[in-house]
Structure formats: C-alpha cells, structure tokens
Amino acid sequence: MIEYNTIREDVTLKEYGRNVQDLVAHLNTIEDKEERSKKAATMVELMKQINPAMQNTPEVEQKLWDDLHIISNFTIDIDGPFPTPNREILEKKPEKMGYSNNDITFRHFGKNIELLVDKAITLEDAEEQEAAIIHIGKLMKTFIYSYNRDSIEDDVVYKNIRKLSNNKLDIDMEKVKAGNLFEPIRKERRNDRDNNDRNRNHRNKRNSNHKRRR
C-alpha cells in the first residue's frame, strides 16, 4: 500500500527532508544509549553532507546537533558533544520591532535636516550659526533637485528653516539672494559631460590633422 505524504507526519525541518526524519525516529528505537549516541554522530555527519554549503565551524556543528534534537521533537536521549538545547528558547518568538514614532515635519527633507536645525539653534557664535543656516539651505535645495528639476525660491527654503526652528533661526535674505548662498553646486548632467567630451575629442582630432598637414 502506497503511503501518501498527505497522511504522513509533517516534516519538522524541511531542509533535511523526510528520510532524515525517519532515520532520527529510528534512532529512538535503539535501546542501548551508547549505541544510540554513536548512530546519532553518524546521523549528524549525514545531515552535514546534505548541506555541503555549511562551513565546518563549532557554531555549525552545534546547530546540526540542535537540529537533531528538534527533528526528534526533543525526545532523543543521547550523549552528544553539546548540551541538549532548551526547547523554550528555541521556540520563543522574537519580540516585535518597535517603529519610530518621531514625526517629521517635512518628509522630503528627512529627519537629519531637523537634527541639523536643532544643532544650529544651539550655536552661540553668530557667524557659525549663519554658516550652519547656509549649509542647511544648500542641503534642502539639493534634496529638492534630486527629485524635481524645477527651481525653488530661496524665500521658500527660508520659510522652511524658520518653521523647523520655531522661528529661532534667522538670516539676512538680501545677503543670501545676492550671493546665491543657498544654491548647491549641482553636478554636470551626463548629457552635458558627453557633449563636452565629444567637443574636446573633435578639437583634438582637428588640431592633430592640422599639424600633419603642416
């Protein structure tokens, strides 16, 4: 009579398969503990061969012996190189990871901008604080340019800084506009670089041909 998997006991650790589970069950039928322990060591070597990617380290060795106990549903009594694992510890579910509840005023700027603003508020030196505000303004524009090629007015950046700092940070906007102090240094676009490279190669080739004709 064919025995279908649907009526069989579930495989405890699928990476080893049903045959290993059946062999481990057979180990429990061996009455002599010393003989049972020897067969268990052979069983662990077989489990190691089934997963050749496992490195031969003490940690892996202990995992294999732990897996042997798990497959036996912690019923096998053997003298192994490692203590019998604690069932409660192995079956203990990990605690749920807590999510940050920090509210971010402007999500497109991220939390780091808010941290920089908080740091700038604490600066007592006026020049250092002004430099920090300018740096924050540059970063804000950089973040906006990364997903939106449209320009943003300096006044909008200034209002955002004021809002994030609860109006504690201030800067002379006439000075900012006159010197484009909030404007970040944007990298050349790829097309512009390619065009520049082509023009440079064309000039070099033309100069080379001119020298040969001379």
Short mmCIF file of N, CA, C and O in Angstrom, two decimals, residues 14-114:
data_model
loop_
_atom_site.label_atom_id
_atom_site.label_comp_id
_atom_site.label_asym_id
_atom_site.label_seq_id
_atom_site.Cartn_x
_atom_site.Cartn_y
_atom_site.Cartn_z
N LYS A 14 12.43 21.01 6.93
CA LYS A 14 12.34 20.61 5.52
C LYS A 14 13.69 20.56 4.82
O LYS A 14 13.85 19.88 3.81
N GLU A 15 14.70 21.30 5.33
CA GLU A 15 15.99 21.31 4.65
C GLU A 15 16.70 19.96 4.71
O GLU A 15 17.60 19.68 3.93
N TYR A 16 16.26 19.09 5.64
CA TYR A 16 16.86 17.75 5.75
C TYR A 16 16.00 16.67 5.10
O TYR A 16 16.50 15.60 4.77
N GLY A 17 14.73 16.95 4.93
CA GLY A 17 13.86 16.00 4.25
C GLY A 17 13.27 14.94 5.17
O GLY A 17 13.63 14.79 6.33
N ARG A 18 12.34 14.16 4.59
CA ARG A 18 11.63 13.15 5.36
C ARG A 18 12.50 11.95 5.72
O ARG A 18 12.36 11.35 6.78
N ASN A 19 13.43 11.61 4.82
CA ASN A 19 14.27 10.44 5.10
C ASN A 19 15.10 10.62 6.37
O ASN A 19 15.25 9.70 7.17
N VAL A 20 15.65 11.81 6.54
CA VAL A 20 16.42 12.10 7.76
C VAL A 20 15.51 12.01 8.98
O VAL A 20 15.88 11.46 10.02
N GLN A 21 14.31 12.54 8.85
CA GLN A 21 13.37 12.49 9.97
C GLN A 21 13.02 11.04 10.34
O GLN A 21 12.94 10.70 11.53
N ASP A 22 12.86 10.20 9.33
CA ASP A 22 12.57 8.79 9.60
C ASP A 22 13.75 8.10 10.27
O ASP A 22 13.58 7.26 11.18
N LEU A 23 14.97 8.46 9.84
CA LEU A 23 16.17 7.86 10.45
C LEU A 23 16.33 8.29 11.90
O LEU A 23 16.73 7.50 12.76
N VAL A 24 16.02 9.57 12.16
CA VAL A 24 16.10 10.06 13.54
C VAL A 24 15.07 9.35 14.40
O VAL A 24 15.34 9.00 15.56
N ALA A 25 13.88 9.10 13.84
CA ALA A 25 12.86 8.35 14.58
C ALA A 25 13.35 6.94 14.88
O ALA A 25 13.07 6.39 15.96
N HIS A 26 14.10 6.37 13.94
CA HIS A 26 14.65 5.02 14.16
C HIS A 26 15.68 5.02 15.29
O HIS A 26 15.79 4.03 16.04
N LEU A 27 16.43 6.13 15.42
CA LEU A 27 17.42 6.21 16.50
C LEU A 27 16.76 6.02 17.86
O LEU A 27 17.34 5.43 18.77
N ASN A 28 15.56 6.53 18.00
CA ASN A 28 14.85 6.44 19.27
C ASN A 28 14.47 5.01 19.63
O ASN A 28 14.15 4.70 20.78
N THR A 29 14.49 4.12 18.61
CA THR A 29 14.12 2.72 18.88
C THR A 29 15.32 1.90 19.36
O THR A 29 15.15 0.75 19.79
N ILE A 30 16.54 2.47 19.29
CA ILE A 30 17.74 1.76 19.75
C ILE A 30 17.80 1.84 21.27
O ILE A 30 17.85 2.94 21.84
N GLU A 31 17.77 0.73 21.91
CA GLU A 31 17.68 0.71 23.38
C GLU A 31 18.99 1.09 24.07
O GLU A 31 18.97 1.77 25.10
N ASP A 32 20.10 0.67 23.51
CA ASP A 32 21.40 0.95 24.15
C ASP A 32 21.79 2.41 23.90
O ASP A 32 21.93 2.84 22.75
N LYS A 33 21.98 3.19 24.97
CA LYS A 33 22.26 4.62 24.83
C LYS A 33 23.60 4.88 24.14
O LYS A 33 23.73 5.80 23.34
N GLU A 34 24.61 4.05 24.46
CA GLU A 34 25.92 4.24 23.85
C GLU A 34 25.84 4.01 22.34
O GLU A 34 26.38 4.80 21.55
N GLU A 35 25.15 2.95 21.94
CA GLU A 35 24.99 2.67 20.52
C GLU A 35 24.15 3.77 19.85
O GLU A 35 24.43 4.20 18.74
N ARG A 36 23.13 4.22 20.56
CA ARG A 36 22.26 5.29 20.04
C ARG A 36 23.06 6.57 19.83
O ARG A 36 22.87 7.28 18.83
N SER A 37 23.97 6.87 20.75
CA SER A 37 24.80 8.09 20.63
C SER A 37 25.75 7.99 19.45
O SER A 37 25.99 8.98 18.74
N LYS A 38 26.32 6.79 19.22
CA LYS A 38 27.22 6.61 18.08
C LYS A 38 26.47 6.80 16.77
O LYS A 38 26.96 7.45 15.83
N LYS A 39 25.27 6.21 16.69
CA LYS A 39 24.46 6.36 15.48
C LYS A 39 24.04 7.82 15.27
O LYS A 39 23.93 8.29 14.15
N ALA A 40 23.83 8.53 16.38
CA ALA A 40 23.45 9.95 16.29
C ALA A 40 24.59 10.76 15.68
O ALA A 40 24.36 11.67 14.86
N ALA A 41 25.84 10.44 16.06
CA ALA A 41 27.00 11.13 15.49
C ALA A 41 27.09 10.88 13.99
O ALA A 41 27.39 11.79 13.21
N THR A 42 26.81 9.63 13.58
CA THR A 42 26.79 9.31 12.14
C THR A 42 25.67 10.07 11.45
O THR A 42 25.83 10.56 10.32
N MET A 43 24.54 10.20 12.13
CA MET A 43 23.40 10.94 11.59
C MET A 43 23.75 12.41 11.35
O MET A 43 23.39 13.00 10.33
N VAL A 44 24.48 12.98 12.28
CA VAL A 44 24.89 14.39 12.14
C VAL A 44 25.82 14.56 10.93
O VAL A 44 25.72 15.54 10.19
N GLU A 45 26.72 13.60 10.71
CA GLU A 45 27.60 13.66 9.54
C GLU A 45 26.80 13.59 8.26
O GLU A 45 27.11 14.25 7.27
N LEU A 46 25.74 12.76 8.24
CA LEU A 46 24.86 12.68 7.07
C LEU A 46 24.15 14.00 6.84
O LEU A 46 24.03 14.47 5.70
N MET A 47 23.68 14.61 7.91
CA MET A 47 23.00 15.91 7.80
C MET A 47 23.94 16.97 7.25
O MET A 47 23.54 17.87 6.50
N LYS A 48 25.21 16.86 7.62
CA LYS A 48 26.22 17.80 7.12
C LYS A 48 26.43 17.63 5.62
O LYS A 48 26.60 18.60 4.89
N GLN A 49 26.40 16.39 5.14
CA GLN A 49 26.58 16.13 3.72
C GLN A 49 25.39 16.60 2.90
O GLN A 49 25.54 16.99 1.74
N ILE A 50 24.22 16.58 3.52
CA ILE A 50 23.02 17.06 2.81
C ILE A 50 23.11 18.56 2.57
O ILE A 50 22.58 19.08 1.59
N ASN A 51 23.82 19.25 3.45
CA ASN A 51 24.01 20.71 3.31
C ASN A 51 25.50 21.02 3.21
O ASN A 51 26.12 21.50 4.17
N PRO A 52 26.13 20.70 2.06
CA PRO A 52 27.58 20.88 1.92
C PRO A 52 28.04 22.33 2.03
O PRO A 52 29.21 22.59 2.27
N ALA A 53 27.11 23.27 1.87
CA ALA A 53 27.49 24.69 1.94
C ALA A 53 27.85 25.10 3.37
O ALA A 53 28.49 26.12 3.59
N MET A 54 27.43 24.29 4.34
CA MET A 54 27.74 24.62 5.74
C MET A 54 29.24 24.51 5.99
O MET A 54 29.87 23.54 5.61
N GLN A 55 29.78 25.53 6.63
CA GLN A 55 31.20 25.51 6.96
C GLN A 55 31.44 24.67 8.22
O GLN A 55 30.57 24.58 9.09
N ASN A 56 32.61 24.09 8.28
CA ASN A 56 32.94 23.22 9.41
C ASN A 56 33.46 24.07 10.57
O ASN A 56 34.66 24.22 10.80
N THR A 57 32.53 24.66 11.31
CA THR A 57 32.87 25.50 12.46
C THR A 57 32.12 24.98 13.67
O THR A 57 31.11 24.27 13.55
N PRO A 58 32.60 25.32 14.88
CA PRO A 58 31.90 24.87 16.09
C PRO A 58 30.43 25.32 16.12
O PRO A 58 29.56 24.59 16.61
N GLU A 59 30.15 26.52 15.60
CA GLU A 59 28.78 27.02 15.60
C GLU A 59 27.88 26.16 14.72
O GLU A 59 26.75 25.81 15.09
N VAL A 60 28.40 25.79 13.54
CA VAL A 60 27.63 24.96 12.63
C VAL A 60 27.45 23.56 13.22
O VAL A 60 26.37 22.96 13.13
N GLU A 61 28.51 23.04 13.84
CA GLU A 61 28.44 21.72 14.45
C GLU A 61 27.36 21.67 15.52
O GLU A 61 26.57 20.72 15.59
N GLN A 62 27.30 22.71 16.35
CA GLN A 62 26.28 22.74 17.39
C GLN A 62 24.89 22.87 16.79
O GLN A 62 23.94 22.27 17.29
N LYS A 63 24.78 23.64 15.72
CA LYS A 63 23.47 23.79 15.07
C LYS A 63 22.96 22.43 14.57
O LYS A 63 21.77 22.12 14.68
N LEU A 64 23.86 21.63 14.00
CA LEU A 64 23.46 20.32 13.49
C LEU A 64 22.94 19.43 14.62
O LEU A 64 21.92 18.75 14.47
N TRP A 65 23.64 19.43 15.75
CA TRP A 65 23.19 18.63 16.89
C TRP A 65 21.87 19.16 17.45
O TRP A 65 21.00 18.39 17.84
N ASP A 66 21.73 20.50 17.46
CA ASP A 66 20.46 21.08 17.90
C ASP A 66 19.34 20.66 16.96
O ASP A 66 18.22 20.35 17.40
N ASP A 67 19.63 20.66 15.65
CA ASP A 67 18.62 20.27 14.67
C ASP A 67 18.21 18.81 14.87
O ASP A 67 17.03 18.46 14.68
N LEU A 68 19.18 17.98 15.24
CA LEU A 68 18.87 16.57 15.50
C LEU A 68 17.85 16.45 16.63
O LEU A 68 16.88 15.68 16.55
N HIS A 69 18.05 17.23 17.69
CA HIS A 69 17.09 17.21 18.80
C HIS A 69 15.73 17.76 18.37
O HIS A 69 14.68 17.25 18.80
N ILE A 70 15.75 18.78 17.55
CA ILE A 70 14.49 19.38 17.08
C ILE A 70 13.71 18.38 16.24
O ILE A 70 12.49 18.23 16.39
N ILE A 71 14.42 17.68 15.33
CA ILE A 71 13.77 16.68 14.47
C ILE A 71 13.14 15.58 15.31
O ILE A 71 12.07 15.06 14.99
N SER A 72 13.80 15.23 16.42
CA SER A 72 13.27 14.17 17.28
C SER A 72 12.19 14.68 18.22
O SER A 72 11.69 13.93 19.08
N ASN A 73 11.84 15.96 18.06
CA ASN A 73 10.87 16.59 18.95
C ASN A 73 11.35 16.56 20.41
O ASN A 73 10.57 16.39 21.35
N PHE A 74 12.68 16.65 20.57
CA PHE A 74 13.35 16.71 21.87
C PHE A 74 13.13 15.43 22.70
O PHE A 74 13.15 15.47 23.93
N THR A 75 12.93 14.33 22.02
CA THR A 75 12.69 13.07 22.74
C THR A 75 13.92 12.17 22.76
O THR A 75 13.94 11.18 23.50
N ILE A 76 14.93 12.47 21.92
CA ILE A 76 16.07 11.57 21.82
C ILE A 76 17.02 11.77 23.00
O ILE A 76 17.33 12.91 23.39
N ASP A 77 17.45 10.68 23.59
CA ASP A 77 18.35 10.71 24.75
C ASP A 77 19.72 10.20 24.31
O ASP A 77 19.90 9.00 24.10
N ILE A 78 20.67 11.12 24.16
CA ILE A 78 22.00 10.75 23.67
C ILE A 78 23.06 11.52 24.44
O ILE A 78 22.77 12.53 25.09
N ASP A 79 24.28 11.02 24.35
CA ASP A 79 25.44 11.73 24.88
C ASP A 79 26.14 12.40 23.70
O ASP A 79 26.89 11.76 22.96
N GLY A 80 25.86 13.65 23.50
CA GLY A 80 26.46 14.38 22.39
C GLY A 80 27.52 15.36 22.86
O GLY A 80 27.70 15.56 24.07
N PRO A 81 28.23 16.01 21.92
CA PRO A 81 29.28 16.97 22.29
C PRO A 81 28.73 18.28 22.82
O PRO A 81 29.48 19.10 23.36
N PHE A 82 27.42 18.49 22.66
CA PHE A 82 26.81 19.73 23.12
C PHE A 82 25.60 19.40 24.00
O PHE A 82 24.97 18.36 23.84
N PRO A 83 25.28 20.29 24.92
CA PRO A 83 24.12 20.04 25.78
C PRO A 83 22.82 20.08 24.98
O PRO A 83 22.75 20.71 23.92
N THR A 84 21.83 19.38 25.47
CA THR A 84 20.52 19.38 24.82
C THR A 84 19.96 20.80 24.82
O THR A 84 19.93 21.45 25.87
N PRO A 85 19.54 21.30 23.67
CA PRO A 85 19.05 22.68 23.61
C PRO A 85 17.75 22.84 24.40
O PRO A 85 16.98 21.89 24.56
N ASN A 86 17.55 24.05 24.88
CA ASN A 86 16.34 24.37 25.63
C ASN A 86 15.19 24.61 24.66
O ASN A 86 15.23 25.50 23.83
N ARG A 87 14.19 23.78 24.77
CA ARG A 87 13.06 23.86 23.84
C ARG A 87 12.37 25.22 23.90
O ARG A 87 11.99 25.78 22.88
N GLU A 88 12.22 25.75 25.08
CA GLU A 88 11.50 27.03 25.24
C GLU A 88 12.25 28.17 24.55
O GLU A 88 11.64 29.05 23.96
N ILE A 89 13.59 28.13 24.63
CA ILE A 89 14.38 29.19 24.00
C ILE A 89 14.28 29.10 22.49
O ILE A 89 14.12 30.11 21.78
N LEU A 90 14.35 27.87 21.95
CA LEU A 90 14.29 27.70 20.51
C LEU A 90 12.93 28.07 19.93
O LEU A 90 12.82 28.55 18.80
N GLU A 91 11.87 27.84 20.69
CA GLU A 91 10.53 28.10 20.19
C GLU A 91 10.05 29.51 20.53
O GLU A 91 8.96 29.90 20.13
N LYS A 92 10.86 30.23 21.29
CA LYS A 92 10.47 31.59 21.67
C LYS A 92 10.45 32.50 20.44
O LYS A 92 11.41 32.56 19.67
N LYS A 93 9.35 33.18 20.25
CA LYS A 93 9.23 34.08 19.11
C LYS A 93 9.94 35.40 19.40
O LYS A 93 9.90 35.90 20.53
N PRO A 94 10.59 35.96 18.39
CA PRO A 94 11.28 37.25 18.61
C PRO A 94 10.28 38.36 18.90
O PRO A 94 9.14 38.33 18.43
N GLU A 95 10.71 39.30 19.71
CA GLU A 95 9.84 40.42 20.03
C GLU A 95 9.64 41.29 18.80
O GLU A 95 10.52 41.42 17.95
N LYS A 96 8.48 41.86 18.72
CA LYS A 96 8.17 42.74 17.59
C LYS A 96 9.06 43.97 17.64
O LYS A 96 9.31 44.54 18.69
N MET A 97 9.53 44.35 16.45
CA MET A 97 10.39 45.53 16.36
C MET A 97 9.55 46.78 16.47
O MET A 97 8.53 46.93 15.78
N GLY A 98 9.98 47.64 17.34
CA GLY A 98 9.24 48.89 17.51
C GLY A 98 9.56 49.88 16.40
O GLY A 98 10.69 49.96 15.92
N TYR A 99 8.57 50.57 15.95
CA TYR A 99 8.74 51.56 14.90
C TYR A 99 8.87 52.96 15.51
O TYR A 99 8.28 53.25 16.55
N SER A 100 9.64 53.76 14.84
CA SER A 100 9.85 55.11 15.33
C SER A 100 8.57 55.92 15.24
O SER A 100 7.88 55.90 14.22
N ASN A 101 8.26 56.59 16.31
CA ASN A 101 7.07 57.45 16.32
C ASN A 101 7.41 58.91 16.11
O ASN A 101 6.57 59.79 16.32
N ASN A 102 8.68 59.16 15.72
CA ASN A 102 9.09 60.55 15.53
C ASN A 102 8.37 61.16 14.34
O ASN A 102 8.40 60.61 13.24
N ASP A 103 7.70 62.27 14.59
CA ASP A 103 7.03 62.97 13.50
C ASP A 103 8.05 63.82 12.76
O ASP A 103 8.87 64.51 13.36
N ILE A 104 7.99 63.76 11.43
CA ILE A 104 8.89 64.56 10.60
C ILE A 104 8.06 65.64 9.93
O ILE A 104 7.08 65.34 9.24
N THR A 105 8.43 66.88 10.12
CA THR A 105 7.66 67.99 9.59
C THR A 105 7.65 67.97 8.07
O THR A 105 6.60 68.08 7.43
N PHE A 106 8.84 67.85 7.46
CA PHE A 106 8.96 67.78 6.01
C PHE A 106 9.62 66.45 5.65
O PHE A 106 10.84 66.31 5.77
N ARG A 107 8.82 65.47 5.24
CA ARG A 107 9.36 64.14 4.99
C ARG A 107 10.35 64.12 3.84
O ARG A 107 11.25 63.28 3.80
N HIS A 108 10.19 65.03 2.86
CA HIS A 108 11.12 65.04 1.72
C HIS A 108 12.50 65.55 2.13
O HIS A 108 13.47 65.35 1.39
N PHE A 109 12.61 66.19 3.27
CA PHE A 109 13.92 66.61 3.78
C PHE A 109 14.51 65.57 4.75
O PHE A 109 15.73 65.49 4.91
N GLY A 110 13.65 64.80 5.39
CA GLY A 110 14.13 63.77 6.30
C GLY A 110 14.42 64.29 7.70
O GLY A 110 14.39 65.49 7.98
N LYS A 111 14.74 63.35 8.57
CA LYS A 111 14.97 63.67 9.98
C LYS A 111 16.31 64.37 10.20
O LYS A 111 16.44 65.18 11.12
N ASN A 112 17.29 64.07 9.35
CA ASN A 112 18.64 64.65 9.55
C ASN A 112 18.63 66.16 9.43
O ASN A 112 19.39 66.85 10.13
N ILE A 113 17.80 66.69 8.54
CA ILE A 113 17.70 68.15 8.41
C ILE A 113 17.19 68.75 9.73
O ILE A 113 17.70 69.78 10.20
N GLU A 114 16.21 68.10 10.33
CA GLU A 114 15.68 68.60 11.60
C GLU A 114 16.75 68.56 12.69
O GLU A 114 16.84 69.46 13.53
#
